[in-house]
JSON list of C-alpha atoms in Angstrom, two decimals:
[
{"chain": "N", "resi": 1, "resn": "SER", "atom": "CA", "xyz": [112.15, -128.96, 88.45]},
{"chain": "N", "resi": 2, "resn": "PHE", "atom": "CA", "xyz": [111.99, -132.13, 85.63]},
{"chain": "N", "resi": 3, "resn": "ALA", "atom": "CA", "xyz": [114.75, -130.95, 83.04]},
{"chain": "N", "resi": 4, "resn": "VAL", "atom": "CA", "xyz": [116.43, -126.88, 82.87]},
{"chain": "N", "resi": 5, "resn": "ILE", "atom": "CA", "xyz": [118.61, -125.97, 80.20]},
{"chain": "N", "resi": 6, "resn": "SER", "atom": "CA", "xyz": [121.49, -123.98, 78.73]},
{"chain": "N", "resi": 7, "resn": "ASP", "atom": "CA", "xyz": [119.46, -120.74, 77.91]},
{"chain": "N", "resi": 8, "resn": "GLY", "atom": "CA", "xyz": [116.89, -120.43, 80.83]},
{"chain": "N", "resi": 9, "resn": "ARG", "atom": "CA", "xyz": [114.44, -121.85, 80.08]},
{"chain": "N", "resi": 10, "resn": "ASN", "atom": "CA", "xyz": [113.67, -124.62, 82.74]},
{"chain": "N", "resi": 11, "resn": "TYR", "atom": "CA", "xyz": [110.94, -127.13, 82.53]},
{"chain": "N", "resi": 12, "resn": "PRO", "atom": "CA", "xyz": [109.01, -128.14, 85.87]},
{"chain": "N", "resi": 13, "resn": "ASN", "atom": "CA", "xyz": [108.31, -131.52, 87.23]},
{"chain": "N", "resi": 14, "resn": "ILE", "atom": "CA", "xyz": [104.69, -132.43, 86.06]},
{"chain": "N", "resi": 15, "resn": "ASN", "atom": "CA", "xyz": [104.31, -134.43, 88.77]},
{"chain": "N", "resi": 16, "resn": "LYS", "atom": "CA", "xyz": [104.06, -130.77, 91.67]},
{"chain": "N", "resi": 17, "resn": "SER", "atom": "CA", "xyz": [101.50, -129.55, 89.08]},
{"chain": "N", "resi": 18, "resn": "GLU", "atom": "CA", "xyz": [97.78, -129.14, 90.36]},
{"chain": "N", "resi": 19, "resn": "ARG", "atom": "CA", "xyz": [96.51, -131.92, 87.16]},
{"chain": "N", "resi": 20, "resn": "ALA", "atom": "CA", "xyz": [98.55, -134.62, 88.70]},
{"chain": "N", "resi": 21, "resn": "ARG", "atom": "CA", "xyz": [97.86, -134.17, 92.35]},
{"chain": "N", "resi": 22, "resn": "LYS", "atom": "CA", "xyz": [94.70, -134.70, 91.41]},
{"chain": "N", "resi": 23, "resn": "LEU", "atom": "CA", "xyz": [95.07, -137.94, 89.37]},
{"chain": "N", "resi": 24, "resn": "ILE", "atom": "CA", "xyz": [97.46, -138.86, 91.62]},
{"chain": "N", "resi": 25, "resn": "LYS", "atom": "CA", "xyz": [94.85, -138.89, 94.76]},
{"chain": "N", "resi": 26, "resn": "ARG", "atom": "CA", "xyz": [92.29, -140.09, 92.02]},
{"chain": "N", "resi": 27, "resn": "LEU", "atom": "CA", "xyz": [94.74, -143.33, 91.46]},
{"chain": "N", "resi": 28, "resn": "LYS", "atom": "CA", "xyz": [95.23, -144.70, 95.39]},
{"chain": "N", "resi": 29, "resn": "ARG", "atom": "CA", "xyz": [91.13, -143.66, 96.46]},
{"chain": "N", "resi": 30, "resn": "GLU", "atom": "CA", "xyz": [90.42, -146.50, 93.71]},
{"chain": "N", "resi": 31, "resn": "GLN", "atom": "CA", "xyz": [93.19, -148.38, 94.22]},
{"chain": "N", "resi": 32, "resn": "ARG", "atom": "CA", "xyz": [91.83, -148.29, 97.94]},
{"chain": "N", "resi": 33, "resn": "LYS", "atom": "CA", "xyz": [88.02, -149.44, 97.09]},
{"chain": "N", "resi": 34, "resn": "PHE", "atom": "CA", "xyz": [89.42, -152.16, 94.45]},
{"chain": "N", "resi": 35, "resn": "SER", "atom": "CA", "xyz": [91.36, -153.14, 97.96]},
{"chain": "N", "resi": 36, "resn": "ARG", "atom": "CA", "xyz": [88.24, -153.14, 99.76]},
{"chain": "N", "resi": 37, "resn": "LYS", "atom": "CA", "xyz": [86.33, -155.08, 97.42]},
{"chain": "N", "resi": 38, "resn": "ILE", "atom": "CA", "xyz": [88.72, -157.92, 97.06]},
{"chain": "N", "resi": 39, "resn": "GLN", "atom": "CA", "xyz": [88.62, -158.02, 101.30]},
{"chain": "N", "resi": 40, "resn": "LYS", "atom": "CA", "xyz": [85.15, -158.73, 100.60]},
{"chain": "N", "resi": 41, "resn": "LEU", "atom": "CA", "xyz": [85.23, -161.28, 97.58]},
{"chain": "N", "resi": 42, "resn": "LYS", "atom": "CA", "xyz": [88.32, -163.29, 99.77]},
{"chain": "N", "resi": 43, "resn": "GLN", "atom": "CA", "xyz": [86.07, -163.62, 103.34]},
{"chain": "N", "resi": 44, "resn": "ARG", "atom": "CA", "xyz": [82.71, -164.41, 101.16]},
{"chain": "N", "resi": 45, "resn": "LYS", "atom": "CA", "xyz": [84.45, -167.36, 99.96]},
{"chain": "N", "resi": 46, "resn": "GLU", "atom": "CA", "xyz": [85.18, -168.28, 103.28]},
{"chain": "N", "resi": 47, "resn": "GLU", "atom": "CA", "xyz": [81.64, -168.23, 104.18]},
{"chain": "N", "resi": 48, "resn": "THR", "atom": "CA", "xyz": [80.74, -169.60, 101.26]},
{"chain": "N", "resi": 49, "resn": "ALA", "atom": "CA", "xyz": [83.47, -171.67, 101.39]},
{"chain": "N", "resi": 50, "resn": "GLY", "atom": "CA", "xyz": [83.98, -172.71, 97.27]},
{"chain": "N", "resi": 51, "resn": "LYS", "atom": "CA", "xyz": [80.56, -171.40, 96.17]},
{"chain": "N", "resi": 52, "resn": "LYS", "atom": "CA", "xyz": [80.96, -169.46, 92.44]},
{"chain": "N", "resi": 53, "resn": "CYS", "atom": "CA", "xyz": [80.81, -165.88, 93.86]},
{"chain": "N", "resi": 54, "resn": "LYS", "atom": "CA", "xyz": [80.19, -162.67, 91.43]},
{"chain": "N", "resi": 55, "resn": "ARG", "atom": "CA", "xyz": [82.88, -160.84, 90.41]},
{"chain": "N", "resi": 56, "resn": "SER", "atom": "CA", "xyz": [81.35, -158.30, 87.92]},
{"chain": "N", "resi": 57, "resn": "ASN", "atom": "CA", "xyz": [81.92, -154.85, 91.02]},
{"chain": "N", "resi": 58, "resn": "LEU", "atom": "CA", "xyz": [85.83, -156.30, 91.26]},
{"chain": "N", "resi": 59, "resn": "ASP", "atom": "CA", "xyz": [86.11, -155.76, 87.28]},
{"chain": "N", "resi": 60, "resn": "LYS", "atom": "CA", "xyz": [84.41, -152.73, 86.97]},
{"chain": "N", "resi": 61, "resn": "GLN", "atom": "CA", "xyz": [86.55, -151.81, 90.30]},
{"chain": "N", "resi": 62, "resn": "ARG", "atom": "CA", "xyz": [90.22, -152.47, 88.33]},
{"chain": "N", "resi": 63, "resn": "LEU", "atom": "CA", "xyz": [88.89, -151.08, 84.77]},
{"chain": "N", "resi": 64, "resn": "LYS", "atom": "CA", "xyz": [88.36, -148.32, 87.41]},
{"chain": "N", "resi": 65, "resn": "VAL", "atom": "CA", "xyz": [92.39, -147.95, 88.29]},
{"chain": "N", "resi": 66, "resn": "GLN", "atom": "CA", "xyz": [93.51, -149.19, 85.14]},
{"chain": "N", "resi": 67, "resn": "ARG", "atom": "CA", "xyz": [92.10, -146.13, 83.54]},
{"chain": "N", "resi": 68, "resn": "ALA", "atom": "CA", "xyz": [93.13, -144.09, 86.48]},
{"chain": "N", "resi": 69, "resn": "TYR", "atom": "CA", "xyz": [96.76, -145.30, 85.35]},
{"chain": "N", "resi": 70, "resn": "MET", "atom": "CA", "xyz": [96.46, -144.76, 81.71]},
{"chain": "N", "resi": 71, "resn": "ARG", "atom": "CA", "xyz": [95.64, -141.22, 82.63]},
{"chain": "N", "resi": 72, "resn": "LEU", "atom": "CA", "xyz": [98.21, -140.30, 85.24]},
{"chain": "N", "resi": 73, "resn": "THR", "atom": "CA", "xyz": [100.91, -142.24, 82.23]},
{"chain": "N", "resi": 74, "resn": "ASN", "atom": "CA", "xyz": [99.44, -140.43, 79.06]},
{"chain": "N", "resi": 75, "resn": "LYS", "atom": "CA", "xyz": [99.71, -137.01, 80.85]},
{"chain": "N", "resi": 76, "resn": "ARG", "atom": "CA", "xyz": [103.11, -137.53, 81.94]},
{"chain": "N", "resi": 77, "resn": "HIS", "atom": "CA", "xyz": [103.79, -138.63, 78.75]},
{"chain": "N", "resi": 78, "resn": "ASP", "atom": "CA", "xyz": [102.06, -135.59, 76.39]},
{"chain": "N", "resi": 79, "resn": "TYR", "atom": "CA", "xyz": [104.62, -133.95, 78.97]},
{"chain": "N", "resi": 80, "resn": "ILE", "atom": "CA", "xyz": [107.63, -135.16, 77.66]},
{"chain": "N", "resi": 81, "resn": "ASN", "atom": "CA", "xyz": [106.75, -134.95, 74.53]},
{"chain": "N", "resi": 82, "resn": "LYS", "atom": "CA", "xyz": [106.04, -131.75, 74.83]},
{"chain": "N", "resi": 83, "resn": "THR", "atom": "CA", "xyz": [109.04, -130.75, 76.47]},
{"chain": "N", "resi": 84, "resn": "VAL", "atom": "CA", "xyz": [111.73, -132.59, 74.00]},
{"chain": "N", "resi": 85, "resn": "HIS", "atom": "CA", "xyz": [109.45, -131.39, 71.55]},
{"chain": "N", "resi": 86, "resn": "GLU", "atom": "CA", "xyz": [110.92, -128.29, 72.37]},
{"chain": "N", "resi": 87, "resn": "ILE", "atom": "CA", "xyz": [113.87, -128.63, 73.09]},
{"chain": "N", "resi": 88, "resn": "VAL", "atom": "CA", "xyz": [114.83, -129.86, 69.59]},
{"chain": "N", "resi": 89, "resn": "SER", "atom": "CA", "xyz": [112.68, -127.64, 67.28]},
{"chain": "N", "resi": 90, "resn": "THR", "atom": "CA", "xyz": [115.05, -125.04, 68.19]},
{"chain": "N", "resi": 91, "resn": "ARG", "atom": "CA", "xyz": [117.81, -127.21, 66.56]},
{"chain": "N", "resi": 92, "resn": "PRO", "atom": "CA", "xyz": [120.61, -126.90, 68.39]},
{"chain": "N", "resi": 93, "resn": "GLU", "atom": "CA", "xyz": [124.17, -128.26, 67.10]},
{"chain": "N", "resi": 94, "resn": "TYR", "atom": "CA", "xyz": [124.05, -130.22, 69.82]},
{"chain": "N", "resi": 95, "resn": "ILE", "atom": "CA", "xyz": [122.48, -131.27, 73.44]},
{"chain": "N", "resi": 96, "resn": "THR", "atom": "CA", "xyz": [123.83, -132.70, 76.40]},
{"chain": "N", "resi": 97, "resn": "ILE", "atom": "CA", "xyz": [122.80, -134.80, 78.47]},
{"chain": "N", "resi": 98, "resn": "GLU", "atom": "CA", "xyz": [123.41, -136.71, 81.89]},
{"chain": "N", "resi": 99, "resn": "ASP", "atom": "CA", "xyz": [123.65, -139.89, 82.80]},
{"chain": "N", "resi": 100, "resn": "LEU", "atom": "CA", "xyz": [121.95, -140.29, 85.78]},
{"chain": "N", "resi": 101, "resn": "ASN", "atom": "CA", "xyz": [122.35, -143.79, 88.17]},
{"chain": "N", "resi": 102, "resn": "VAL", "atom": "CA", "xyz": [118.64, -144.00, 88.45]},
{"chain": "N", "resi": 103, "resn": "SER", "atom": "CA", "xyz": [118.68, -147.03, 89.94]},
{"chain": "N", "resi": 104, "resn": "GLY", "atom": "CA", "xyz": [120.93, -146.19, 92.01]},
{"chain": "N", "resi": 105, "resn": "MET", "atom": "CA", "xyz": [118.90, -142.91, 93.29]},
{"chain": "N", "resi": 106, "resn": "LEU", "atom": "CA", "xyz": [115.36, -145.36, 92.43]},
{"chain": "N", "resi": 107, "resn": "LYS", "atom": "CA", "xyz": [117.37, -147.24, 95.92]},
{"chain": "N", "resi": 108, "resn": "ASN", "atom": "CA", "xyz": [116.42, -143.58, 97.98]},
{"chain": "N", "resi": 109, "resn": "ARG", "atom": "CA", "xyz": [113.97, -144.06, 99.67]},
{"chain": "N", "resi": 110, "resn": "HIS", "atom": "CA", "xyz": [112.59, -140.89, 100.50]},
{"chain": "N", "resi": 111, "resn": "LEU", "atom": "CA", "xyz": [113.41, -139.49, 96.93]},
{"chain": "N", "resi": 112, "resn": "SER", "atom": "CA", "xyz": [112.46, -142.22, 94.66]},
{"chain": "N", "resi": 113, "resn": "ARG", "atom": "CA", "xyz": [108.47, -142.79, 94.32]},
{"chain": "N", "resi": 114, "resn": "ALA", "atom": "CA", "xyz": [109.54, -139.18, 92.90]},
{"chain": "N", "resi": 115, "resn": "ILE", "atom": "CA", "xyz": [112.52, -140.10, 90.67]},
{"chain": "N", "resi": 116, "resn": "ALA", "atom": "CA", "xyz": [110.23, -143.17, 88.76]},
{"chain": "N", "resi": 117, "resn": "GLU", "atom": "CA", "xyz": [107.29, -140.59, 88.12]},
{"chain": "N", "resi": 118, "resn": "CYS", "atom": "CA", "xyz": [109.19, -138.56, 86.40]},
{"chain": "N", "resi": 119, "resn": "GLU", "atom": "CA", "xyz": [110.61, -140.78, 83.81]},
{"chain": "N", "resi": 120, "resn": "PHE", "atom": "CA", "xyz": [113.82, -140.47, 83.38]},
{"chain": "N", "resi": 121, "resn": "TYR", "atom": "CA", "xyz": [114.48, -143.29, 80.37]},
{"chain": "N", "resi": 122, "resn": "TYR", "atom": "CA", "xyz": [111.74, -142.24, 78.51]},
{"chain": "N", "resi": 123, "resn": "PHE", "atom": "CA", "xyz": [112.58, -139.16, 78.46]},
{"chain": "N", "resi": 124, "resn": "ARG", "atom": "CA", "xyz": [116.60, -139.62, 77.21]},
{"chain": "N", "resi": 125, "resn": "ALA", "atom": "CA", "xyz": [115.06, -142.94, 74.48]},
{"chain": "N", "resi": 126, "resn": "LEU", "atom": "CA", "xyz": [111.95, -140.29, 72.97]},
{"chain": "N", "resi": 127, "resn": "LEU", "atom": "CA", "xyz": [115.03, -136.97, 72.78]},
{"chain": "N", "resi": 128, "resn": "GLU", "atom": "CA", "xyz": [117.50, -139.69, 71.35]},
{"chain": "N", "resi": 129, "resn": "ARG", "atom": "CA", "xyz": [114.66, -140.94, 68.14]},
{"chain": "N", "resi": 130, "resn": "LYS", "atom": "CA", "xyz": [113.92, -137.01, 68.17]},
{"chain": "N", "resi": 131, "resn": "CYS", "atom": "CA", "xyz": [117.99, -136.12, 67.66]},
{"chain": "N", "resi": 132, "resn": "ARG", "atom": "CA", "xyz": [118.55, -139.15, 65.35]},
{"chain": "N", "resi": 133, "resn": "GLU", "atom": "CA", "xyz": [114.97, -137.69, 63.20]},
{"chain": "N", "resi": 134, "resn": "TYR", "atom": "CA", "xyz": [115.61, -134.06, 63.34]},
{"chain": "N", "resi": 135, "resn": "GLY", "atom": "CA", "xyz": [119.93, -134.67, 62.57]},
{"chain": "N", "resi": 136, "resn": "ILE", "atom": "CA", "xyz": [121.64, -132.74, 65.99]},
{"chain": "N", "resi": 137, "resn": "GLN", "atom": "CA", "xyz": [124.95, -134.80, 68.04]},
{"chain": "N", "resi": 138, "resn": "LEU", "atom": "CA", "xyz": [123.12, -135.95, 71.77]},
{"chain": "N", "resi": 139, "resn": "ARG", "atom": "CA", "xyz": [126.47, -135.92, 74.33]},
{"chain": "N", "resi": 140, "resn": "ILE", "atom": "CA", "xyz": [125.57, -138.31, 77.20]},
{"chain": "N", "resi": 141, "resn": "VAL", "atom": "CA", "xyz": [127.90, -136.96, 80.46]},
{"chain": "N", "resi": 142, "resn": "ASP", "atom": "CA", "xyz": [129.38, -139.40, 82.46]},
{"chain": "N", "resi": 143, "resn": "ARG", "atom": "CA", "xyz": [127.39, -140.16, 85.31]},
{"chain": "N", "resi": 144, "resn": "PHE", "atom": "CA", "xyz": [131.05, -139.46, 87.61]},
{"chain": "N", "resi": 145, "resn": "TYR", "atom": "CA", "xyz": [131.50, -136.16, 85.63]},
{"chain": "N", "resi": 146, "resn": "ALA", "atom": "CA", "xyz": [131.12, -133.15, 88.28]},
{"chain": "N", "resi": 147, "resn": "SER", "atom": "CA", "xyz": [128.43, -131.15, 86.08]},
{"chain": "N", "resi": 148, "resn": "SER", "atom": "CA", "xyz": [126.93, -129.84, 90.11]},
{"chain": "N", "resi": 149, "resn": "LYS", "atom": "CA", "xyz": [130.28, -128.82, 91.21]},
{"chain": "N", "resi": 150, "resn": "THR", "atom": "CA", "xyz": [131.58, -126.96, 87.93]},
{"chain": "N", "resi": 151, "resn": "CYS", "atom": "CA", "xyz": [131.73, -123.75, 87.75]},
{"chain": "N", "resi": 152, "resn": "SER", "atom": "CA", "xyz": [130.56, -122.79, 84.16]},
{"chain": "N", "resi": 153, "resn": "ARG", "atom": "CA", "xyz": [133.26, -118.87, 85.00]},
{"chain": "N", "resi": 154, "resn": "CYS", "atom": "CA", "xyz": [136.19, -120.44, 86.17]},
{"chain": "N", "resi": 155, "resn": "GLY", "atom": "CA", "xyz": [135.77, -124.10, 85.71]},
{"chain": "N", "resi": 156, "resn": "HIS", "atom": "CA", "xyz": [136.91, -125.03, 90.19]},
{"chain": "N", "resi": 157, "resn": "ILE", "atom": "CA", "xyz": [135.47, -127.59, 91.55]},
{"chain": "N", "resi": 158, "resn": "LYS", "atom": "CA", "xyz": [133.29, -127.42, 94.82]},
{"chain": "N", "resi": 159, "resn": "LYS", "atom": "CA", "xyz": [133.47, -130.58, 96.68]},
{"chain": "N", "resi": 160, "resn": "ASP", "atom": "CA", "xyz": [131.86, -130.05, 99.83]},
{"chain": "N", "resi": 161, "resn": "LEU", "atom": "CA", "xyz": [128.37, -129.63, 97.87]},
{"chain": "N", "resi": 162, "resn": "LYS", "atom": "CA", "xyz": [125.10, -131.25, 99.24]},
{"chain": "N", "resi": 163, "resn": "LEU", "atom": "CA", "xyz": [121.36, -132.23, 97.65]},
{"chain": "N", "resi": 164, "resn": "SER", "atom": "CA", "xyz": [119.98, -129.44, 99.95]},
{"chain": "N", "resi": 165, "resn": "ASP", "atom": "CA", "xyz": [122.73, -126.45, 98.41]},
{"chain": "N", "resi": 166, "resn": "ARG", "atom": "CA", "xyz": [119.72, -125.42, 96.06]},
{"chain": "N", "resi": 167, "resn": "VAL", "atom": "CA", "xyz": [122.54, -122.17, 95.18]},
{"chain": "N", "resi": 168, "resn": "TYR", "atom": "CA", "xyz": [126.04, -122.60, 94.21]},
{"chain": "N", "resi": 169, "resn": "GLU", "atom": "CA", "xyz": [129.04, -120.46, 95.30]},
{"chain": "N", "resi": 170, "resn": "CYS", "atom": "CA", "xyz": [131.84, -120.50, 93.70]},
{"chain": "N", "resi": 171, "resn": "THR", "atom": "CA", "xyz": [134.45, -119.83, 96.30]},
{"chain": "N", "resi": 172, "resn": "GLU", "atom": "CA", "xyz": [137.09, -118.82, 93.75]},
{"chain": "N", "resi": 173, "resn": "CYS", "atom": "CA", "xyz": [135.58, -116.49, 91.58]},
{"chain": "N", "resi": 174, "resn": "GLY", "atom": "CA", "xyz": [132.83, -115.25, 94.23]},
{"chain": "N", "resi": 175, "resn": "LEU", "atom": "CA", "xyz": [129.79, -117.08, 90.65]},
{"chain": "N", "resi": 176, "resn": "VAL", "atom": "CA", "xyz": [126.48, -117.19, 92.30]},
{"chain": "N", "resi": 177, "resn": "MET", "atom": "CA", "xyz": [123.26, -118.53, 90.31]},
{"chain": "N", "resi": 178, "resn": "ASP", "atom": "CA", "xyz": [121.00, -121.66, 90.20]},
{"chain": "N", "resi": 179, "resn": "ARG", "atom": "CA", "xyz": [122.33, -124.87, 91.00]},
{"chain": "N", "resi": 180, "resn": "ASP", "atom": "CA", "xyz": [120.90, -127.04, 88.35]},
{"chain": "N", "resi": 181, "resn": "TYR", "atom": "CA", "xyz": [121.51, -123.80, 85.88]},
{"chain": "N", "resi": 182, "resn": "ASN", "atom": "CA", "xyz": [124.97, -123.86, 86.68]},
{"chain": "N", "resi": 183, "resn": "ALA", "atom": "CA", "xyz": [125.24, -127.63, 85.33]},
{"chain": "N", "resi": 184, "resn": "ALA", "atom": "CA", "xyz": [123.48, -126.87, 81.89]}
]
């Protein structure tokens, strides 16, 4: 999930939607075409040895790649804008978010692309700005606070919680709920 709110709302990851997947697929295709055109241009330059080659098709393909990037970025930013607006428009007294170690998370080569595509910094910056506009207090929890490991009912901290454990089960009070909702 992109964001889980304590009132039960869950905002799914936009990058897993059908439209975003199509845009990513189109971007990959356009990038492959662009790469092939560059390779062909390099081969022609070697064959002609210094003569000028036409680059108009290469420039057209570069524009197609740039447009694909722009569409994908606009789609993601639109989703983040709508999410922040929905969160802030309920006018809560305060909003609390976790300070994530994104640079450390990006070092995990299995998750790095998915984390980078979520654009957490853009989300946080927009949320800070909107909270200032609406007069809502924004609290940022320290990154070392064990919010996912702490039981929301009794406060017991579960030390052996792995990232793969998506359901939180408290050994003290018997609470069983979604891990992200428990942390929220």
